[in-house]
Amino acid sequence: MLVCVTADGSDINSNLDPRFGRCAYFLFINPDDLSCEAMKNESADLSSGAGVQAAQAALGKNPDVILTGRVGPKAMDVLETANTKLLLGQSGPVKEVVDRYKQGVIENAGPAQGAYKQGAIENAGLAQGAGRGQGRGRGSGRGAGRGLGRRQCARPQQGRMTREEELAWLREDTRILEGEIQTIKARIRELEST
């Protein structure tokens, strides 16, 4: 069994990077012995097509499962053609995510995936910015450098979800955001220690 996890670093002690197409590394992990092979995501800085190229690169290693936060619609199309299970909405340290998967307690974040399939992305104000500012206040995209464009999970129009579906979506979105906050705090600690 081979599990692919999107990560912000090159080893199993890294954090999961929720941005599939723009993650720093793909970690290919054997969940039984936690052996790990890192592959740098060469398409992370592309101006367009990053998700598709990232999907092709990750699938080139033939993983059985991909664990990540979010996947864009074009990358999703590529991933759906493969015989690979895709579990979205994941966050936290890579080792913990793999342990959760191994224990069978990981669930797919259906609303995040479903938002793309239902075409709800066109209604998302949060998905408009380019997000290239990465929250540092220097970006020139419509996200105005506040990192607003990083959120790829669009909220479907009100009234299209049942109460239970909306609660599930909100809970999952909260979990994803908390994971992103963990990643940002880890990077701050790393920068402060150098």
mmCIF file of C-alpha atoms in Angstrom:
data_model
loop_
_atom_site.group_PDB
_atom_site.id
_atom_site.type_symbol
_atom_site.label_atom_id
_atom_site.label_comp_id
_atom_site.label_asym_id
_atom_site.label_seq_id
_atom_site.Cartn_x
_atom_site.Cartn_y
_atom_site.Cartn_z
ATOM 1 C CA MET A 1 0.000 0.000 0.000
ATOM 2 C CA LEU A 2 1.277 3.457 -0.896
ATOM 3 C CA VAL A 3 -0.259 6.635 0.524
ATOM 4 C CA CYS A 4 0.461 10.037 -1.038
ATOM 5 C CA VAL A 5 0.189 13.060 1.280
ATOM 6 C CA THR A 6 0.587 16.699 0.222
ATOM 7 C CA ALA A 7 3.081 18.311 2.585
ATOM 8 C CA ASP A 8 4.872 21.560 3.383
ATOM 9 C CA GLY A 9 8.163 19.714 4.003
ATOM 10 C CA SER A 10 10.115 16.716 2.790
ATOM 11 C CA ASP A 11 9.679 14.297 5.699
ATOM 12 C CA ILE A 12 6.959 12.604 7.703
ATOM 13 C CA ASN A 13 7.305 15.183 10.500
ATOM 14 C CA SER A 14 6.070 17.921 8.146
ATOM 15 C CA ASN A 15 2.551 19.315 8.145
ATOM 16 C CA LEU A 16 -0.019 18.423 5.534
ATOM 17 C CA ASP A 17 -0.240 21.204 2.945
ATOM 18 C CA PRO A 18 -3.930 21.564 2.079
ATOM 19 C CA ARG A 19 -3.232 22.988 -1.410
ATOM 20 C CA PHE A 20 -2.924 19.970 -3.718
ATOM 21 C CA GLY A 21 -1.633 21.723 -6.833
ATOM 22 C CA ARG A 22 0.531 24.205 -4.923
ATOM 23 C CA CYS A 23 1.875 21.973 -2.140
ATOM 24 C CA ALA A 24 5.646 21.984 -1.644
ATOM 25 C CA TYR A 25 6.062 18.187 -1.617
ATOM 26 C CA PHE A 26 4.268 14.943 -2.228
ATOM 27 C CA LEU A 27 5.194 12.355 0.388
ATOM 28 C CA PHE A 28 4.761 8.725 -0.612
ATOM 29 C CA ILE A 29 4.403 6.746 2.587
ATOM 30 C CA ASN A 30 4.095 3.081 3.432
ATOM 31 C CA PRO A 31 1.579 3.228 6.318
ATOM 32 C CA ASP A 32 2.857 -0.046 7.798
ATOM 33 C CA ASP A 33 6.440 1.008 8.491
ATOM 34 C CA LEU A 34 6.092 4.788 7.836
ATOM 35 C CA SER A 35 8.927 4.717 5.297
ATOM 36 C CA CYS A 36 8.697 7.873 3.254
ATOM 37 C CA GLU A 37 9.854 9.089 -0.154
ATOM 38 C CA ALA A 38 9.577 12.807 -0.863
ATOM 39 C CA MET A 39 8.966 14.279 -4.311
ATOM 40 C CA LYS A 40 9.215 18.050 -4.755
ATOM 41 C CA ASN A 41 6.160 19.489 -6.485
ATOM 42 C CA GLU A 42 7.820 21.077 -9.496
ATOM 43 C CA SER A 43 4.537 22.633 -10.657
ATOM 44 C CA ALA A 44 3.817 24.546 -7.413
ATOM 45 C CA ASP A 45 4.951 27.911 -8.804
ATOM 46 C CA LEU A 46 3.401 27.669 -12.261
ATOM 47 C CA SER A 47 1.117 30.547 -13.199
ATOM 48 C CA SER A 48 -1.467 28.105 -14.557
ATOM 49 C CA GLY A 49 -1.934 24.371 -14.876
ATOM 50 C CA ALA A 50 -0.277 23.577 -11.543
ATOM 51 C CA GLY A 51 -3.048 21.259 -10.382
ATOM 52 C CA VAL A 52 -3.127 19.173 -13.555
ATOM 53 C CA GLN A 53 0.660 18.770 -13.654
ATOM 54 C CA ALA A 54 0.749 18.008 -9.925
ATOM 55 C CA ALA A 55 -1.940 15.343 -10.380
ATOM 56 C CA GLN A 56 -0.013 13.739 -13.236
ATOM 57 C CA ALA A 57 3.224 13.754 -11.219
ATOM 58 C CA ALA A 58 1.592 12.269 -8.108
ATOM 59 C CA LEU A 59 -0.209 9.590 -10.096
ATOM 60 C CA GLY A 60 3.101 8.680 -11.746
ATOM 61 C CA LYS A 61 4.085 6.966 -8.466
ATOM 62 C CA ASN A 62 0.853 4.908 -8.498
ATOM 63 C CA PRO A 63 -0.390 5.680 -4.982
ATOM 64 C CA ASP A 64 -3.365 3.741 -3.663
ATOM 65 C CA VAL A 65 -4.637 6.766 -1.720
ATOM 66 C CA ILE A 66 -4.089 10.545 -1.858
ATOM 67 C CA LEU A 67 -4.644 12.542 1.348
ATOM 68 C CA THR A 68 -4.909 16.317 0.904
ATOM 69 C CA GLY A 69 -6.934 19.375 1.809
ATOM 70 C CA ARG A 70 -8.410 20.661 -1.441
ATOM 71 C CA VAL A 71 -8.180 19.862 -5.140
ATOM 72 C CA GLY A 72 -9.069 22.233 -7.967
ATOM 73 C CA PRO A 73 -11.578 21.223 -10.632
ATOM 74 C CA LYS A 74 -9.058 20.486 -13.408
ATOM 75 C CA ALA A 75 -6.810 18.422 -11.144
ATOM 76 C CA MET A 76 -9.928 16.639 -9.889
ATOM 77 C CA ASP A 77 -10.748 15.629 -13.457
ATOM 78 C CA VAL A 78 -7.280 14.075 -13.835
ATOM 79 C CA LEU A 79 -7.408 12.335 -10.451
ATOM 80 C CA GLU A 80 -10.838 10.870 -11.101
ATOM 81 C CA THR A 81 -9.509 8.980 -14.134
ATOM 82 C CA ALA A 82 -7.040 7.061 -11.946
ATOM 83 C CA ASN A 83 -7.617 4.015 -9.791
ATOM 84 C CA THR A 84 -6.599 6.022 -6.703
ATOM 85 C CA LYS A 85 -8.773 6.821 -3.699
ATOM 86 C CA LEU A 86 -8.880 10.557 -2.945
ATOM 87 C CA LEU A 87 -9.582 11.767 0.602
ATOM 88 C CA LEU A 88 -10.062 15.532 0.840
ATOM 89 C CA GLY A 89 -10.365 17.898 3.773
ATOM 90 C CA GLN A 90 -7.334 16.579 5.646
ATOM 91 C CA SER A 91 -5.120 18.724 7.882
ATOM 92 C CA GLY A 92 -2.492 18.477 10.601
ATOM 93 C CA PRO A 93 0.899 16.802 10.928
ATOM 94 C CA VAL A 94 1.523 14.230 8.175
ATOM 95 C CA LYS A 95 2.325 11.422 10.612
ATOM 96 C CA GLU A 96 -0.971 11.985 12.466
ATOM 97 C CA VAL A 97 -2.943 12.087 9.215
ATOM 98 C CA VAL A 98 -1.391 8.786 8.111
ATOM 99 C CA ASP A 99 -2.086 7.282 11.544
ATOM 100 C CA ARG A 100 -5.745 8.378 11.300
ATOM 101 C CA TYR A 101 -5.954 6.814 7.840
ATOM 102 C CA LYS A 102 -4.337 3.604 9.082
ATOM 103 C CA GLN A 103 -6.852 3.422 11.962
ATOM 104 C CA GLY A 104 -9.726 3.896 9.508
ATOM 105 C CA VAL A 105 -11.003 7.077 11.162
ATOM 106 C CA ILE A 106 -10.402 9.400 8.215
ATOM 107 C CA GLU A 107 -13.397 10.523 6.222
ATOM 108 C CA ASN A 108 -13.650 12.221 2.875
ATOM 109 C CA ALA A 109 -14.837 15.806 2.992
ATOM 110 C CA GLY A 110 -17.750 15.391 0.627
ATOM 111 C CA PRO A 111 -18.897 19.032 0.596
ATOM 112 C CA ALA A 112 -15.459 20.256 -0.530
ATOM 113 C CA GLN A 113 -15.447 17.842 -3.421
ATOM 114 C CA GLY A 114 -19.129 18.282 -4.160
ATOM 115 C CA ALA A 115 -18.790 22.049 -4.496
ATOM 116 C CA TYR A 116 -16.747 21.559 -7.658
ATOM 117 C CA LYS A 117 -19.018 18.916 -9.082
ATOM 118 C CA GLN A 118 -22.090 21.113 -8.579
ATOM 119 C CA GLY A 119 -20.427 24.098 -10.244
ATOM 120 C CA ALA A 120 -20.776 26.226 -7.121
ATOM 121 C CA ILE A 121 -17.341 27.768 -7.588
ATOM 122 C CA GLU A 122 -18.802 30.586 -9.703
ATOM 123 C CA ASN A 123 -20.709 31.885 -6.678
ATOM 124 C CA ALA A 124 -17.769 32.021 -4.293
ATOM 125 C CA GLY A 125 -16.516 35.422 -3.290
ATOM 126 C CA LEU A 126 -13.630 33.860 -1.375
ATOM 127 C CA ALA A 127 -12.308 31.993 -4.404
ATOM 128 C CA GLN A 128 -11.876 35.050 -6.616
ATOM 129 C CA GLY A 129 -8.451 36.305 -5.560
ATOM 130 C CA ALA A 130 -5.247 34.997 -7.005
ATOM 131 C CA GLY A 131 -4.044 34.443 -3.449
ATOM 132 C CA ARG A 132 -0.415 34.797 -4.444
ATOM 133 C CA GLY A 133 0.139 37.141 -1.492
ATOM 134 C CA GLN A 134 0.023 34.151 0.855
ATOM 135 C CA GLY A 135 -1.333 36.362 3.609
ATOM 136 C CA ARG A 136 1.629 38.742 3.692
ATOM 137 C CA GLY A 137 -0.223 41.831 2.445
ATOM 138 C CA ARG A 138 1.934 42.279 -0.664
ATOM 139 C CA GLY A 139 -0.098 40.551 -3.369
ATOM 140 C CA SER A 140 -1.523 42.259 -6.394
ATOM 141 C CA GLY A 141 -4.283 39.764 -7.129
ATOM 142 C CA ARG A 142 -7.940 40.273 -6.283
ATOM 143 C CA GLY A 143 -7.182 38.658 -2.922
ATOM 144 C CA ALA A 144 -5.319 41.922 -2.186
ATOM 145 C CA GLY A 145 -2.466 39.938 -0.660
ATOM 146 C CA ARG A 146 -4.587 38.808 2.264
ATOM 147 C CA GLY A 147 -4.407 35.182 1.132
ATOM 148 C CA LEU A 148 -8.116 35.199 0.335
ATOM 149 C CA GLY A 149 -7.583 33.402 -2.942
ATOM 150 C CA ARG A 150 -6.059 30.363 -1.219
ATOM 151 C CA ARG A 151 -9.477 29.038 -0.276
ATOM 152 C CA GLN A 152 -10.498 26.835 -3.149
ATOM 153 C CA CYS A 153 -13.509 25.301 -1.429
ATOM 154 C CA ALA A 154 -16.489 27.334 -2.571
ATOM 155 C CA ARG A 155 -19.626 27.546 -0.480
ATOM 156 C CA PRO A 156 -22.699 26.538 -2.478
ATOM 157 C CA GLN A 157 -25.529 29.027 -2.745
ATOM 158 C CA GLN A 158 -27.753 29.265 0.292
ATOM 159 C CA GLY A 159 -30.813 27.080 -0.072
ATOM 160 C CA ARG A 160 -29.058 24.406 -2.144
ATOM 161 C CA MET A 161 -28.020 22.458 0.960
ATOM 162 C CA THR A 162 -29.993 20.854 3.707
ATOM 163 C CA ARG A 163 -29.311 22.055 7.243
ATOM 164 C CA GLU A 164 -27.284 18.906 7.942
ATOM 165 C CA GLU A 165 -25.228 19.314 4.755
ATOM 166 C CA GLU A 166 -24.480 22.954 5.578
ATOM 167 C CA LEU A 167 -23.440 22.033 9.129
ATOM 168 C CA ALA A 168 -21.140 19.320 7.751
ATOM 169 C CA TRP A 169 -19.680 21.792 5.242
ATOM 170 C CA LEU A 170 -19.083 24.429 7.920
ATOM 171 C CA ARG A 171 -17.472 21.921 10.289
ATOM 172 C CA GLU A 172 -15.196 20.618 7.559
ATOM 173 C CA ASP A 173 -14.270 24.129 6.407
ATOM 174 C CA THR A 174 -13.413 25.002 10.019
ATOM 175 C CA ARG A 175 -11.190 21.918 10.261
ATOM 176 C CA ILE A 176 -9.402 22.853 7.019
ATOM 177 C CA LEU A 177 -8.856 26.433 8.183
ATOM 178 C CA GLU A 178 -7.501 25.229 11.528
ATOM 179 C CA GLY A 179 -5.050 23.042 9.615
ATOM 180 C CA GLU A 180 -3.929 26.028 7.540
ATOM 181 C CA ILE A 181 -3.437 28.029 10.731
ATOM 182 C CA GLN A 182 -1.255 25.212 12.119
ATOM 183 C CA THR A 183 0.824 25.286 8.937
ATOM 184 C CA ILE A 184 1.242 29.074 9.137
ATOM 185 C CA LYS A 185 2.205 28.962 12.826
ATOM 186 C CA ALA A 186 4.758 26.227 12.122
ATOM 187 C CA ARG A 187 6.308 28.372 9.373
ATOM 188 C CA ILE A 188 6.416 31.388 11.720
ATOM 189 C CA ARG A 189 8.217 29.296 14.353
ATOM 190 C CA GLU A 190 10.638 28.056 11.709
ATOM 191 C CA LEU A 191 11.413 31.589 10.511
ATOM 192 C CA GLU A 192 11.769 32.927 14.052
ATOM 193 C CA SER A 193 14.235 30.194 14.990
ATOM 194 C CA THR A 194 16.636 30.999 12.128
#
